[in-house]
PDB file of C-alpha atoms in Angstrom:
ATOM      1  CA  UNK A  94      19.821  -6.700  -8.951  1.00  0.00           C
ATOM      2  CA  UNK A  95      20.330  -7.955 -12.233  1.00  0.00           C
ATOM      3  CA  UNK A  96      18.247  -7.388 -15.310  1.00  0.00           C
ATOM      4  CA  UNK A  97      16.054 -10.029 -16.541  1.00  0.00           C
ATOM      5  CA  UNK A  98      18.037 -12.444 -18.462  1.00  0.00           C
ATOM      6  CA  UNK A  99      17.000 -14.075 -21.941  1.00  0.00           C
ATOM      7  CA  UNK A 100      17.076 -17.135 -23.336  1.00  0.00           C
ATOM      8  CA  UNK A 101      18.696 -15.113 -26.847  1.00  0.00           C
ATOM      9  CA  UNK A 102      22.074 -15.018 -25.641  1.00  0.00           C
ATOM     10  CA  UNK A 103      23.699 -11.753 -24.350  1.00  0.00           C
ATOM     11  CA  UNK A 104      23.187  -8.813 -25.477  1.00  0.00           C
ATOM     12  CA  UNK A 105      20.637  -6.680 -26.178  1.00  0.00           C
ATOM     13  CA  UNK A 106      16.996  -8.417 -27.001  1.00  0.00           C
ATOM     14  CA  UNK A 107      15.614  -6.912 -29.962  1.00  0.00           C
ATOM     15  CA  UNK A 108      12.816  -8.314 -32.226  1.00  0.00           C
ATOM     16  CA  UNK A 109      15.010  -9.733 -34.670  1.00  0.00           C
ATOM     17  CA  UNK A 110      17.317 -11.370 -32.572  1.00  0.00           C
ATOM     18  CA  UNK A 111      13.964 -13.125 -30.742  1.00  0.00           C
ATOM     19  CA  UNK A 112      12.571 -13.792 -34.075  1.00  0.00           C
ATOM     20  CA  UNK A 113      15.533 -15.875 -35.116  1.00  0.00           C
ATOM     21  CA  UNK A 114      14.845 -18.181 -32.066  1.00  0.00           C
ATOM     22  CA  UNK A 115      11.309 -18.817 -33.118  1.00  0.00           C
ATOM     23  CA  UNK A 116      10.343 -21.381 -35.284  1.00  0.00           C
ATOM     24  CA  UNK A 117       6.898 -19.961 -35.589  1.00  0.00           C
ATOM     25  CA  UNK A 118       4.467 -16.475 -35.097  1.00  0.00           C
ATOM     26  CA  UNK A 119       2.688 -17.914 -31.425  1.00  0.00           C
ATOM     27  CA  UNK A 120       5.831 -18.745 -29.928  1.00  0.00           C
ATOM     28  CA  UNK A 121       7.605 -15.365 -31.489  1.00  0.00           C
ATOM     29  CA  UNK A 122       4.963 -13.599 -29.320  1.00  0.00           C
ATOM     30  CA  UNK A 123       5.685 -15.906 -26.418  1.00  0.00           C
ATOM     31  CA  UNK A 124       8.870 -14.726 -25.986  1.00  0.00           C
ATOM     32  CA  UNK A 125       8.199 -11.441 -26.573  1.00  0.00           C
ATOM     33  CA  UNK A 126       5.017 -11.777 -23.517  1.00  0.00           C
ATOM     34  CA  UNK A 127       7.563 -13.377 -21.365  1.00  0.00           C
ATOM     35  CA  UNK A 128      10.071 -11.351 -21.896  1.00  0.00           C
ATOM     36  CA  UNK A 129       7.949  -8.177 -20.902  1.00  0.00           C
ATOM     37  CA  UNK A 130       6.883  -9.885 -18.135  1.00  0.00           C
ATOM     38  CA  UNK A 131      10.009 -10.774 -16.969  1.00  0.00           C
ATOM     39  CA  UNK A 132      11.134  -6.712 -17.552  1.00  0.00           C
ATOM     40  CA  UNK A 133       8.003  -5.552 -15.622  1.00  0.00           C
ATOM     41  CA  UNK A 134       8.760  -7.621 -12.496  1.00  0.00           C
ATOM     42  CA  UNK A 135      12.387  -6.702 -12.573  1.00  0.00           C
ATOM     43  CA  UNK A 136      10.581  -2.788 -12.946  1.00  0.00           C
ATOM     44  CA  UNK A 137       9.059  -4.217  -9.817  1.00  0.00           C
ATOM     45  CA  UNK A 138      12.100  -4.962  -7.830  1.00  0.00           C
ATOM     46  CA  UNK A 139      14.041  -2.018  -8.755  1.00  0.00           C
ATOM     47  CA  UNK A 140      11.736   0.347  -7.398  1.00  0.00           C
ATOM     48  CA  UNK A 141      11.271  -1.733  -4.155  1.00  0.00           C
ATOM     49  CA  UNK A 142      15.093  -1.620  -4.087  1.00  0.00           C
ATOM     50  CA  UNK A 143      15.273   2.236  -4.690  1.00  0.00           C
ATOM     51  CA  UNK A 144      12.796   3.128  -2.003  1.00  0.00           C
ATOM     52  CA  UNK A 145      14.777   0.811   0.545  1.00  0.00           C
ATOM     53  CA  UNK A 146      18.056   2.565  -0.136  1.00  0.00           C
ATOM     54  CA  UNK A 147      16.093   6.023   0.139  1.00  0.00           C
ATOM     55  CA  UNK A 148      14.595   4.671   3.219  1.00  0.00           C
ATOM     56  CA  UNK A 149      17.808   3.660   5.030  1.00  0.00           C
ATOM     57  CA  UNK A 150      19.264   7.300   4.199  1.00  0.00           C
ATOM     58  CA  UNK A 151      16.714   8.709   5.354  1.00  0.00           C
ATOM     59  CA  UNK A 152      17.056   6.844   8.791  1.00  0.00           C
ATOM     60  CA  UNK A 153      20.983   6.785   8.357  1.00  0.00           C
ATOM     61  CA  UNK A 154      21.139  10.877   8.477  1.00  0.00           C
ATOM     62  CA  UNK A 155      20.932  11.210  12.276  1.00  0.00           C
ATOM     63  CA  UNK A 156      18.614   9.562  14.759  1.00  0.00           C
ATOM     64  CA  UNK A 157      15.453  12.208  15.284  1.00  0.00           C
ATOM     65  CA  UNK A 158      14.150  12.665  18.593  1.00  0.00           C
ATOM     66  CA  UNK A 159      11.626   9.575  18.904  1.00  0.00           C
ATOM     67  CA  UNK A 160       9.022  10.049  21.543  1.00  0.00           C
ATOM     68  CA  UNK A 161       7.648   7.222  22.888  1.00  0.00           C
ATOM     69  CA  UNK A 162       4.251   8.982  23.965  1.00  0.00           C
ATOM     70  CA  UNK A 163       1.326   7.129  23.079  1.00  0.00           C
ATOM     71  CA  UNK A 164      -0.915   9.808  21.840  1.00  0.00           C
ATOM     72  CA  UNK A 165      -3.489   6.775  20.982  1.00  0.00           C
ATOM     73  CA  UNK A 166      -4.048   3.132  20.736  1.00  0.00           C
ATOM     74  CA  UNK A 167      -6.841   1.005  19.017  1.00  0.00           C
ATOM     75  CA  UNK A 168      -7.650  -2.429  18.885  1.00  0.00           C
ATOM     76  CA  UNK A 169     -10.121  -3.610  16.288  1.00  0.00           C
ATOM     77  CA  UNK A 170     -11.410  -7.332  16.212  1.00  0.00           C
ATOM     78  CA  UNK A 171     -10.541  -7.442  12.538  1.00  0.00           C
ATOM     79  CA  UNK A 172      -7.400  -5.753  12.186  1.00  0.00           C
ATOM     80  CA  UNK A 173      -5.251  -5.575  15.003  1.00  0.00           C
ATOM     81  CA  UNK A 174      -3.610  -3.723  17.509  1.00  0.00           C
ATOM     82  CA  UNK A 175      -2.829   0.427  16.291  1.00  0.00           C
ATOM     83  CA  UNK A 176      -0.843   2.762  17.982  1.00  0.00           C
ATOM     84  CA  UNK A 177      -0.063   6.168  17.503  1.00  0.00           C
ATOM     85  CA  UNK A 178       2.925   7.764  18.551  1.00  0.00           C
ATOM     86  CA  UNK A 179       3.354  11.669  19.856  1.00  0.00           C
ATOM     87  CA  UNK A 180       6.462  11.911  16.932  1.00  0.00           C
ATOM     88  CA  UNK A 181       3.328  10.908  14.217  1.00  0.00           C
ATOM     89  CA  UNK A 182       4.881   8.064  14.123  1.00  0.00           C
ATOM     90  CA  UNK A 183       2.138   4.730  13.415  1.00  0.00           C
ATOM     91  CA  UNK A 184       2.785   1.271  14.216  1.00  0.00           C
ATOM     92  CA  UNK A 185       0.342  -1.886  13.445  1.00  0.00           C
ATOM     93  CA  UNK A 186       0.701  -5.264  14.531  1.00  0.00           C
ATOM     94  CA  UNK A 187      -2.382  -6.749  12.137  1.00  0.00           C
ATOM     95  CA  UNK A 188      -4.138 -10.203  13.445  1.00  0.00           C
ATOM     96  CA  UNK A 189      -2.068 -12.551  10.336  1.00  0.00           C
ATOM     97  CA  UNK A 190       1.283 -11.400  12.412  1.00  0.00           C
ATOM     98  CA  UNK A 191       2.322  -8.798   9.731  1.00  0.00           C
ATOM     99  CA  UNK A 192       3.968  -5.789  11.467  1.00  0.00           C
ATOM    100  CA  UNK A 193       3.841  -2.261   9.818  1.00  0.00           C
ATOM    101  CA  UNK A 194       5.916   0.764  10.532  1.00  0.00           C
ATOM    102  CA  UNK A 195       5.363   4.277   9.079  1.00  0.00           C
ATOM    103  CA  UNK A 196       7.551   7.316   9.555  1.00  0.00           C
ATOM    104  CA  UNK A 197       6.967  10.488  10.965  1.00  0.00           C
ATOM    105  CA  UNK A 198       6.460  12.173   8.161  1.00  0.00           C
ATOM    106  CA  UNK A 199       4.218   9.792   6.490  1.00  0.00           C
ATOM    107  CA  UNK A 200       6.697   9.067   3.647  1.00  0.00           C
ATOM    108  CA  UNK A 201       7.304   5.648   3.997  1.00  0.00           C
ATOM    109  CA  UNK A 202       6.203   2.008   5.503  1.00  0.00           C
ATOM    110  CA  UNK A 203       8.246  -1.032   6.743  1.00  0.00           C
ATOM    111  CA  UNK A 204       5.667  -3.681   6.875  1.00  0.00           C
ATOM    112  CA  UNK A 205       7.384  -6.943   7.991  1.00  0.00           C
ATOM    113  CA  UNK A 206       5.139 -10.242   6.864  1.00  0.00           C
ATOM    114  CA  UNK A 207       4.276 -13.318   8.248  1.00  0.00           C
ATOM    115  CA  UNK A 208       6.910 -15.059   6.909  1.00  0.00           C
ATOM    116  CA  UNK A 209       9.729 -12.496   8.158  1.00  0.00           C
ATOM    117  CA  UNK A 210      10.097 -10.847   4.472  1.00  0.00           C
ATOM    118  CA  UNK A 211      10.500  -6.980   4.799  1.00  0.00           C
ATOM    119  CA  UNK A 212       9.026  -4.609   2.592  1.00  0.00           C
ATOM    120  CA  UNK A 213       9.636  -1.059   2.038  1.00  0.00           C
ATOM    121  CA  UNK A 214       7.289   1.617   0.203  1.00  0.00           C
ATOM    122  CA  UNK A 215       6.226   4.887  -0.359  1.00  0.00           C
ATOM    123  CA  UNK A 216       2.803   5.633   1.620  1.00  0.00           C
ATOM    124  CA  UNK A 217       1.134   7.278  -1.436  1.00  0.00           C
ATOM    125  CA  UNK A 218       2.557   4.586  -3.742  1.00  0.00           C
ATOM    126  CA  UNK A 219       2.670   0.989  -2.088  1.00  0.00           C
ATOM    127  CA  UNK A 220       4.240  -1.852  -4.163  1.00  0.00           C
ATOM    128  CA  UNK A 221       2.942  -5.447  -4.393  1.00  0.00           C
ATOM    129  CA  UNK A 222       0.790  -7.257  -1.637  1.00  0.00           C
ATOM    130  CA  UNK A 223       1.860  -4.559   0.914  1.00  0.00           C
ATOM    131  CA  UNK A 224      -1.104  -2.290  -0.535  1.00  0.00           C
ATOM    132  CA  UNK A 225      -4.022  -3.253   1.706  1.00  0.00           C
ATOM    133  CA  UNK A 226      -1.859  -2.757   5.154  1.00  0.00           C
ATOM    134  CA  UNK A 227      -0.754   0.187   4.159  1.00  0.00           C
ATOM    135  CA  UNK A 228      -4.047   2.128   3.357  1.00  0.00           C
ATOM    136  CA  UNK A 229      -5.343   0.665   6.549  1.00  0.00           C
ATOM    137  CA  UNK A 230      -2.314   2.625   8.138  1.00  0.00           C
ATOM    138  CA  UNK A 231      -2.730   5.764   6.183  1.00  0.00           C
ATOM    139  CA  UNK A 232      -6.387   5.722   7.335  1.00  0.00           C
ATOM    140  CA  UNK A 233      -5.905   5.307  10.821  1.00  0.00           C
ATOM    141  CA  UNK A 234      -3.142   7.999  10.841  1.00  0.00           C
ATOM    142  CA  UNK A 235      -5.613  10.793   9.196  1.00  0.00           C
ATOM    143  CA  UNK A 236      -7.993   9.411  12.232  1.00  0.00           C
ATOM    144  CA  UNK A 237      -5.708   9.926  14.851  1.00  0.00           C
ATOM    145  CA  UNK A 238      -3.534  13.067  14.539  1.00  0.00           C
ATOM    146  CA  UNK A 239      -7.274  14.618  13.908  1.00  0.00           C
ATOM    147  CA  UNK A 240      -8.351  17.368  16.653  1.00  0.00           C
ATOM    148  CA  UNK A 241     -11.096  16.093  18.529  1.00  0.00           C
ATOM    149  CA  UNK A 242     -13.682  18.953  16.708  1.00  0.00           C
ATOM    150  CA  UNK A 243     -12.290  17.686  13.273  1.00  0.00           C
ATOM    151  CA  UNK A 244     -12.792  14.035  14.427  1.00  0.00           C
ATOM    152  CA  UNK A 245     -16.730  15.308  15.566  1.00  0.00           C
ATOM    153  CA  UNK A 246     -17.049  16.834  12.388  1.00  0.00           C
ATOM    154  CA  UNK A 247     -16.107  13.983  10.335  1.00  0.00           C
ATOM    155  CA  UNK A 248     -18.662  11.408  12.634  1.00  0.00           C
ATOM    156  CA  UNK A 249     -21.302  14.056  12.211  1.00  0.00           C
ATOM    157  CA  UNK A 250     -20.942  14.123   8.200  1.00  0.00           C
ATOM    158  CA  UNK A 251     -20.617  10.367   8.218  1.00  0.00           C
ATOM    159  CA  UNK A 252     -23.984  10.549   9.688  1.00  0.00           C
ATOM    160  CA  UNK A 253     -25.326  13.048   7.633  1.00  0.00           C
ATOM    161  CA  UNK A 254     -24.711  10.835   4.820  1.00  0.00           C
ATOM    162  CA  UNK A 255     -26.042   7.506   6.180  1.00  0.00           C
ATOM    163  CA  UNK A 256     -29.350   9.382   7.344  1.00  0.00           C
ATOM    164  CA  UNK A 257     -29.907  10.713   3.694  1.00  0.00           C
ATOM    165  CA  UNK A 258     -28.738   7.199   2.141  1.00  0.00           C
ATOM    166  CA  UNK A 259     -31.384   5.780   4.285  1.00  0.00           C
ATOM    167  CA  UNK A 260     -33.772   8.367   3.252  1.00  0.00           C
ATOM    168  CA  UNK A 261     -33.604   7.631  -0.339  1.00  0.00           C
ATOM    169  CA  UNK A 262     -33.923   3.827   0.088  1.00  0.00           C
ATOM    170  CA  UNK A 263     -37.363   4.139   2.103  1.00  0.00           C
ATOM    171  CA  UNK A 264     -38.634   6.761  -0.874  1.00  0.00           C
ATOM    172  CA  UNK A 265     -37.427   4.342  -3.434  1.00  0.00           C
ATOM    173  CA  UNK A 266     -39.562   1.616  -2.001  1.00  0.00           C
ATOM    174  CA  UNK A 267     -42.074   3.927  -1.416  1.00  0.00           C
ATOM    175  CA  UNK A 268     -42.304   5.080  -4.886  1.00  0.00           C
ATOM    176  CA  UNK A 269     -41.648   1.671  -6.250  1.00  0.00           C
ATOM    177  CA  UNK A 270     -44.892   0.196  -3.965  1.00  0.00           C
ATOM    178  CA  UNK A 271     -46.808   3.367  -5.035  1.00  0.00           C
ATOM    179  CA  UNK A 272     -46.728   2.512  -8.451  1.00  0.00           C
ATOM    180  CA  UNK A 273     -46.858  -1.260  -8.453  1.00  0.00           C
TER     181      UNK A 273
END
């Protein structure tokens, strides 16, 4: 990885070396907006890089016992196919062909895209376009290493809510009817 290069020669960029190279005050702060923006996505591909290399020592330090026990496996029309492993281990193979891959301990994701591009990220801290498959994962996880009593708990809450959400919008039209 190599840091963002700049049209100002080598060196380091500072404001008077950019300010030199501009003939006028709009394309000063030009170079200076591309410049950033050229530093942030380099920011961008240094962390990717950094949790790769953390994620291939992690998986370099001996092979853990994998268990290929399905403890469960859902298909939803709209996402895909999700498995859960014994180990806590998650895989999803979404409907667009992307393939995600989380570790047991929840730490990180290997999502593998349409096009064959690998990504690696943090769980709590997903980079880029990854994001969306990733929170997907995180939520199905929390579903499915849930004890059956937590899992009733959580449907009866959910229902709890929706009753009293659905409460409130027949008094609101009530109310709003009443006084029309």
């Amino acid at each position: 990885i190599h840091r963002p290069s700049s049209k100002l020669g080598k060196g380091a960029v500072t404001l008077d070396k950019v300010n030199r190279e501009c003939d006028s005050v709009f394309l000063f702060y030009d170079n200076v907006v591309n410049y950033g923006a050229r530093f942030l996505d380099y920011c961008a591909l240094v962390k990717e890089s950094l949790d790769q290399r953390r994620f291939h020592e992690r998986a370099s330090r001996g092979a853990p016992l994998v268990s290929n026990e399905v403890l469960m496996e859902k298909t939803h029309p709209d996402i895909g196919r999700m498995t859960a492993f014994e180990d806590k281990r998650v895989w999803i193979k979404f409907l667009d062909r992307t393939f995600l891959e989380m570790d047991r301990e929840h730490e990180y994701c290997k999502v593998v895209l349409p096009r064959g591009d690998v990504r690696v990220v943090r769980v709590h801290n997903p980079v880029g376009a990854v994001d969306k498959y990733v929170h997907i994962a995180r939520e199905f996880a929390a579903w499915a290493f849930q004890t059956p009593s937590q899992r009733d708990r959580h449907i009866q809450m959910h229902a709890t809510v929706m009753a009293q959400i659905e409460a409130s919008k027949r008094m609101s039209f009530m109310l709003n009817h009443l006084y029309c």
